[in-house]
CSV table of C-alpha atoms in Angstrom, one decimal:
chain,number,residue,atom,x,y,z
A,154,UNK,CA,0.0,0.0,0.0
A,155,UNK,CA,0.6,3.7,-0.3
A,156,UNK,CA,3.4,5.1,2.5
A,157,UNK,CA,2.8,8.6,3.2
A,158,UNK,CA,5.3,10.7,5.5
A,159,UNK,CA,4.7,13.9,6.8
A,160,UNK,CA,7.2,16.5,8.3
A,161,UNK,CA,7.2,18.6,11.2
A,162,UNK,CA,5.0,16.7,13.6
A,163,UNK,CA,5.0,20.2,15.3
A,164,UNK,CA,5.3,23.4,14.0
A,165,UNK,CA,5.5,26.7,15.9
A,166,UNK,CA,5.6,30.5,14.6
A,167,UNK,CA,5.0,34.2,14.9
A,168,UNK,CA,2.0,35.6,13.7
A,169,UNK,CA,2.4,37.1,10.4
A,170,UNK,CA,4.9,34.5,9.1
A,171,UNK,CA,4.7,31.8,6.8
A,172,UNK,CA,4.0,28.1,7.6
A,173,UNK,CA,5.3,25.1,4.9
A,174,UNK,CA,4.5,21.6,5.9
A,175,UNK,CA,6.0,18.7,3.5
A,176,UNK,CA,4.6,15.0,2.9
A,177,UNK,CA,6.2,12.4,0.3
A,178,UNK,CA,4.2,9.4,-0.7
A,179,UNK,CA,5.6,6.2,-2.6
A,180,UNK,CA,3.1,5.3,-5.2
A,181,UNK,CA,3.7,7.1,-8.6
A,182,UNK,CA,0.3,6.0,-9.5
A,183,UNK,CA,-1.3,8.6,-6.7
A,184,UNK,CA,-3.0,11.3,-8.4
A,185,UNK,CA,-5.2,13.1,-5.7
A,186,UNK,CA,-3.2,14.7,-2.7
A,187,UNK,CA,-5.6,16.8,-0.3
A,188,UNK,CA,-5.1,18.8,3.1
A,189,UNK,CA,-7.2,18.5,6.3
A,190,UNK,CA,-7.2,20.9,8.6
A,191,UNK,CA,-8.3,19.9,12.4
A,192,UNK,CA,-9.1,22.1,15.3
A,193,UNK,CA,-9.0,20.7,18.9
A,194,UNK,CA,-12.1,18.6,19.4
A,195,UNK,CA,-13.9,19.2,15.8
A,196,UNK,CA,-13.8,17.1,12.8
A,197,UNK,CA,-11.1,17.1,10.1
A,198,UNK,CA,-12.1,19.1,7.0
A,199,UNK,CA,-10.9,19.8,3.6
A,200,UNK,CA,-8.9,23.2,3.1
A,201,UNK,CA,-7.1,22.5,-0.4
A,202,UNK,CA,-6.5,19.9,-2.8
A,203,UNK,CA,-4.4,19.2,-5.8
A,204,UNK,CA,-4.7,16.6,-8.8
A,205,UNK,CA,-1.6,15.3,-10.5
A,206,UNK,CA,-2.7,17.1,-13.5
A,207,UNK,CA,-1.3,20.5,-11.9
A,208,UNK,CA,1.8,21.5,-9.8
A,209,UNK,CA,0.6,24.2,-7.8
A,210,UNK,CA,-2.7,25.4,-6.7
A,211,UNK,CA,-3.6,28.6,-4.5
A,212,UNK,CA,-6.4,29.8,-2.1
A,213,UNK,CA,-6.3,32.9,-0.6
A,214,UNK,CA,-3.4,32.4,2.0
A,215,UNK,CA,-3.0,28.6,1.7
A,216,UNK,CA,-0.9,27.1,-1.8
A,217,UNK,CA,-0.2,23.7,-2.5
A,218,UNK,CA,2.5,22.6,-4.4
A,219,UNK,CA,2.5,19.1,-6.2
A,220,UNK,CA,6.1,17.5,-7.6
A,221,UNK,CA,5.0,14.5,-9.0
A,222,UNK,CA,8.8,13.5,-10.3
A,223,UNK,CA,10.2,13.5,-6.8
A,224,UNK,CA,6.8,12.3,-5.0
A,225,UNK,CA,6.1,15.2,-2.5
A,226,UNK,CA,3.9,17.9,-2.2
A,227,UNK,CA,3.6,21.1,0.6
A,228,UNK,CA,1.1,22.9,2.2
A,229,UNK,CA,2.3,26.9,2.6
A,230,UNK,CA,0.2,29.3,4.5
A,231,UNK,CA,1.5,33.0,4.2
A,232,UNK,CA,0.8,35.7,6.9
A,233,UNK,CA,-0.5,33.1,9.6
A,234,UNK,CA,-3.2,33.9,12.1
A,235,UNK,CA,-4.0,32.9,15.2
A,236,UNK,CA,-6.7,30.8,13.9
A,237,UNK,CA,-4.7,29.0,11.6
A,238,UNK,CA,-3.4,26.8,14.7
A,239,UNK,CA,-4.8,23.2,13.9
A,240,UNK,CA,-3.7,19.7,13.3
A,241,UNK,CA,-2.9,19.6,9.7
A,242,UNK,CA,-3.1,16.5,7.6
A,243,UNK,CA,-2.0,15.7,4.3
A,244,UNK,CA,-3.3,12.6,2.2
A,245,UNK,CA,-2.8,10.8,-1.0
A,246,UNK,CA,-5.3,8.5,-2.9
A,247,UNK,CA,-5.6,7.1,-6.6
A,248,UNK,CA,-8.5,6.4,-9.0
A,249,UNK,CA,-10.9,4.7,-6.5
A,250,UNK,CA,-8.8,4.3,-3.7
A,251,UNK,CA,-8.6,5.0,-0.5
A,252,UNK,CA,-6.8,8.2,1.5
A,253,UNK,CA,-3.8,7.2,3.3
A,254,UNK,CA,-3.1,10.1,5.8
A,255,UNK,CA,0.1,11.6,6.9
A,256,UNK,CA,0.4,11.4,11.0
A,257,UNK,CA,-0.5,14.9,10.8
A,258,UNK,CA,1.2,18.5,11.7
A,259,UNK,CA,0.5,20.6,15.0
A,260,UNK,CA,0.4,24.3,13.7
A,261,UNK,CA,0.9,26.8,16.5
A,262,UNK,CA,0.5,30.6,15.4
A,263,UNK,CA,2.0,32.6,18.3
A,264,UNK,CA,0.5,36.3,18.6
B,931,UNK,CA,-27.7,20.0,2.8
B,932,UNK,CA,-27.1,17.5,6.0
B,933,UNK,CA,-23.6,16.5,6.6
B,934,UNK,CA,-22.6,13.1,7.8
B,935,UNK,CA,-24.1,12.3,11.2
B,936,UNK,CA,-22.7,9.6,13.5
B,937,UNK,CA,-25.0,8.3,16.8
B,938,UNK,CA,-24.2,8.6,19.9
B,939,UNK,CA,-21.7,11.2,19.8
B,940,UNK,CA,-20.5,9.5,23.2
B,941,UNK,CA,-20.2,5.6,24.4
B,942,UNK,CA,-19.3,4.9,27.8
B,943,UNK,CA,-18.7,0.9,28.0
B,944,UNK,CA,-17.4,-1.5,30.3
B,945,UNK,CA,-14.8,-3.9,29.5
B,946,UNK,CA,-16.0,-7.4,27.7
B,947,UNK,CA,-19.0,-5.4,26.0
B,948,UNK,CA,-20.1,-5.0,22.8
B,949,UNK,CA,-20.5,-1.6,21.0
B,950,UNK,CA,-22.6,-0.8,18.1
B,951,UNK,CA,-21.9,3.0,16.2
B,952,UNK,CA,-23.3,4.5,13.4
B,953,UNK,CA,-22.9,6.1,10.4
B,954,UNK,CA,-25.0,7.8,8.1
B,955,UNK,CA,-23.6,9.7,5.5
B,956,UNK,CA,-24.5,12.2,3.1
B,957,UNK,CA,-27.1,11.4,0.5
B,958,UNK,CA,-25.8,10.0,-3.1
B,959,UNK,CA,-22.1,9.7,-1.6
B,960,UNK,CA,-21.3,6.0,-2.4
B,961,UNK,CA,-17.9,5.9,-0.5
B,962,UNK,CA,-17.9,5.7,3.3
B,963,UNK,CA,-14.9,5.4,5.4
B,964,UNK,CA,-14.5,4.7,9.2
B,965,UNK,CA,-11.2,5.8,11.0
B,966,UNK,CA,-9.9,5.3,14.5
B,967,UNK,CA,-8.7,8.6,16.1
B,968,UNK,CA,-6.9,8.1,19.4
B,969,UNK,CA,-5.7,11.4,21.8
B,970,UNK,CA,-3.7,13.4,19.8
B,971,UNK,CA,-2.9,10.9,17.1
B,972,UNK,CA,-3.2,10.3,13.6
B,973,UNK,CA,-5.9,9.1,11.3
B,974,UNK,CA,-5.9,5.3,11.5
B,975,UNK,CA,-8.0,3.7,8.8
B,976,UNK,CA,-10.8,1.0,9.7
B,977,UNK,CA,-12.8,-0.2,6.5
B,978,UNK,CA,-13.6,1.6,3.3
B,979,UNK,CA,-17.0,0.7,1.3
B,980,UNK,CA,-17.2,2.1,-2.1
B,981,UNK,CA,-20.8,1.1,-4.1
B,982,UNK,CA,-21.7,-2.6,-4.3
B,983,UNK,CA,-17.8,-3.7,-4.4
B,984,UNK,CA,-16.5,-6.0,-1.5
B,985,UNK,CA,-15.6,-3.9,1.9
B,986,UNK,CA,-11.8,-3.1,2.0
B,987,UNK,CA,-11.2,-4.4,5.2
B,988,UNK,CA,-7.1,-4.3,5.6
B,989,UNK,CA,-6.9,-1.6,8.7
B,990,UNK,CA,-9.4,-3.9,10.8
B,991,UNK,CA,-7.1,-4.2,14.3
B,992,UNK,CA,-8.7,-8.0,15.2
B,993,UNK,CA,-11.8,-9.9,14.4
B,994,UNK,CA,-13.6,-8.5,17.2
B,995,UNK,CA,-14.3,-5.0,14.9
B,996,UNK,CA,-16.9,-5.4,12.0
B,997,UNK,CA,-18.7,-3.0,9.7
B,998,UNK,CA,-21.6,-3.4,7.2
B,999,UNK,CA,-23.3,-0.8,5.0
B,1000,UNK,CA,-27.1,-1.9,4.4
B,1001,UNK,CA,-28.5,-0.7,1.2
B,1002,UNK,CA,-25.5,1.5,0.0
B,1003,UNK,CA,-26.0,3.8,2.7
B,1004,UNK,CA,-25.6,3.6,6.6
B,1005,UNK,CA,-22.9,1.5,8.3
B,1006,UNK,CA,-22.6,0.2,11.4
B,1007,UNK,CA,-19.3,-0.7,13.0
B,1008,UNK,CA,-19.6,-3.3,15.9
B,1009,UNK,CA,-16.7,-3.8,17.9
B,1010,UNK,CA,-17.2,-6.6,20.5
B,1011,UNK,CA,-15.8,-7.9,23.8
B,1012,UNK,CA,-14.2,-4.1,24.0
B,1013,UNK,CA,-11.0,-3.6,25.6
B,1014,UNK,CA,-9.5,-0.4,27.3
B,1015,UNK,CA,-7.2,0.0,24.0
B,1016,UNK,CA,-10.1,0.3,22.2
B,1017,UNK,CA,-11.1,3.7,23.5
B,1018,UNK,CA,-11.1,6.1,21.0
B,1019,UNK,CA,-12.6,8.5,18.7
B,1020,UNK,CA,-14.3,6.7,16.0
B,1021,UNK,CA,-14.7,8.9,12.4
B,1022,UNK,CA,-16.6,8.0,9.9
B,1023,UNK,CA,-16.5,9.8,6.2
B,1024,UNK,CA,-18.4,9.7,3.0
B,1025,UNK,CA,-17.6,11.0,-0.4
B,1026,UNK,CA,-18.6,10.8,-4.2
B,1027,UNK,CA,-16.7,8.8,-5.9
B,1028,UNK,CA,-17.1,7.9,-8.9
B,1029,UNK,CA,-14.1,7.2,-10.9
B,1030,UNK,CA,-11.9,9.9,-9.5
B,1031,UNK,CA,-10.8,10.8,-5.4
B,1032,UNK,CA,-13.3,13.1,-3.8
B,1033,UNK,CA,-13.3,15.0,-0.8
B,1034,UNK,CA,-14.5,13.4,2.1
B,1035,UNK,CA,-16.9,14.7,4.4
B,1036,UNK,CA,-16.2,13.6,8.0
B,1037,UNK,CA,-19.2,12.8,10.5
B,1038,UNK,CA,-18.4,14.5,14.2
B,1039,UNK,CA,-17.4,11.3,16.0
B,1040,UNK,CA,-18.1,8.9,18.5
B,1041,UNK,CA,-16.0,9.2,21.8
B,1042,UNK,CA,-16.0,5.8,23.0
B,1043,UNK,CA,-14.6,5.1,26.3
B,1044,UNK,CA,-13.9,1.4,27.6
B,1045,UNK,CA,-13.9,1.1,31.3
């Protein structure tokens, strides 16, 4: 099965600076790579996502950036906020497959 | 429209029972997932159903956890003769899927605790 790795399991900055969060996966046949976002006792839901057809996509503060060659895509969230601090969680599936999940990122945005 | 609902949102169970949570996802979705959450851990997943295709039951921790889907639409995941490791949050998702990844929508959970 799919091996996904995801790195830093915690992540701490100022307010106002940038966040990047990296995963790599190991099948080359993985085309859909999404990112969770998960505030302390709520459900995980969707902030971005990317298909393999494109190598960056970009929402407001949040990008995602897609290498398909080397196998790893980032999450990067410019001028953080308070609110931004969440477990983040990056994924990977292919054509009718299930997500395998990174072991997730604790984001804290200091003030 | 209604998001994916899971019942009871709390279990409180002693040791050697068995447990029965819910699912019921969003209408027309024909994937549904169930994932373990334990404190402050990852995503582990359970059991994927997608359509009428046989359950993908690979991240099933023992035979005492079970899940069906009745009529392509809510699931049920029984755990029985529960053990302390077994408390948890228990996710469940759904998504459409239909010959590409979808997001999946995640139900609030069900805290079970195993005393």
């Amino acid at each position: 099965g799919e091996n996904v790795e995801q790195h830093p399991s915690t992540l701490s900055v100022q307010e106002g600076d940038s966040a990047v969060i990296k995963c790599t996966y190991s099948d080359s046949a993985s085309n859909y790579f999404p990112w969770y976002k998960q505030e302390l006792g709520k459900r995980p839901q969707l902030i971005i996502d990317i298909r393999s057809n494109v190598g960056e996509k970009k929402d407001q503060r949040i990008a995602v950036t897609l290498n398909k060659t080397a196998k790893h895509f980032s999450l990067h969230i410019t001028e953080t906020q308070p609110e931004d601090s969440a477990v983040y969680f990056c994924a990977v599936s292919s054509t009718l497959g299930r997500l395998y999940f990174g072991r997730g990122t604790q984001l804290t945005v200091w003030p | 429209g209604a998001g994916v609902s899971q019942s009871p949102s709390n279990k409180v169970t002693e040791k050697g029972k068995d447990v029965e949570l819910r699912c019921d996802p969003i209408s027309g979705h024909t994937a549904l997932y169930w994932y373990r959450q334990s404190l402050g851990q990852g995503l582990e997943f359970l059991i994927y159903f997608q359509g009428n295709s046989a359950p993908d039951k690979s991240g099933l921790p023992s035979d005492r956890f079970s899940a069906e889907r009745t009529g392509g639409s809510v699931s049920t995941l029984t755990i029985q003769r529960t053990q302390q490791e077994d408390s948890a949050v228990y996710l469940c998702a759904s998504s459409f899927s239909q010959g590409a990844a979808y997001e999946q929508y995640f139900g609030p959970g069900t805290r079970l605790t195993v005393t």
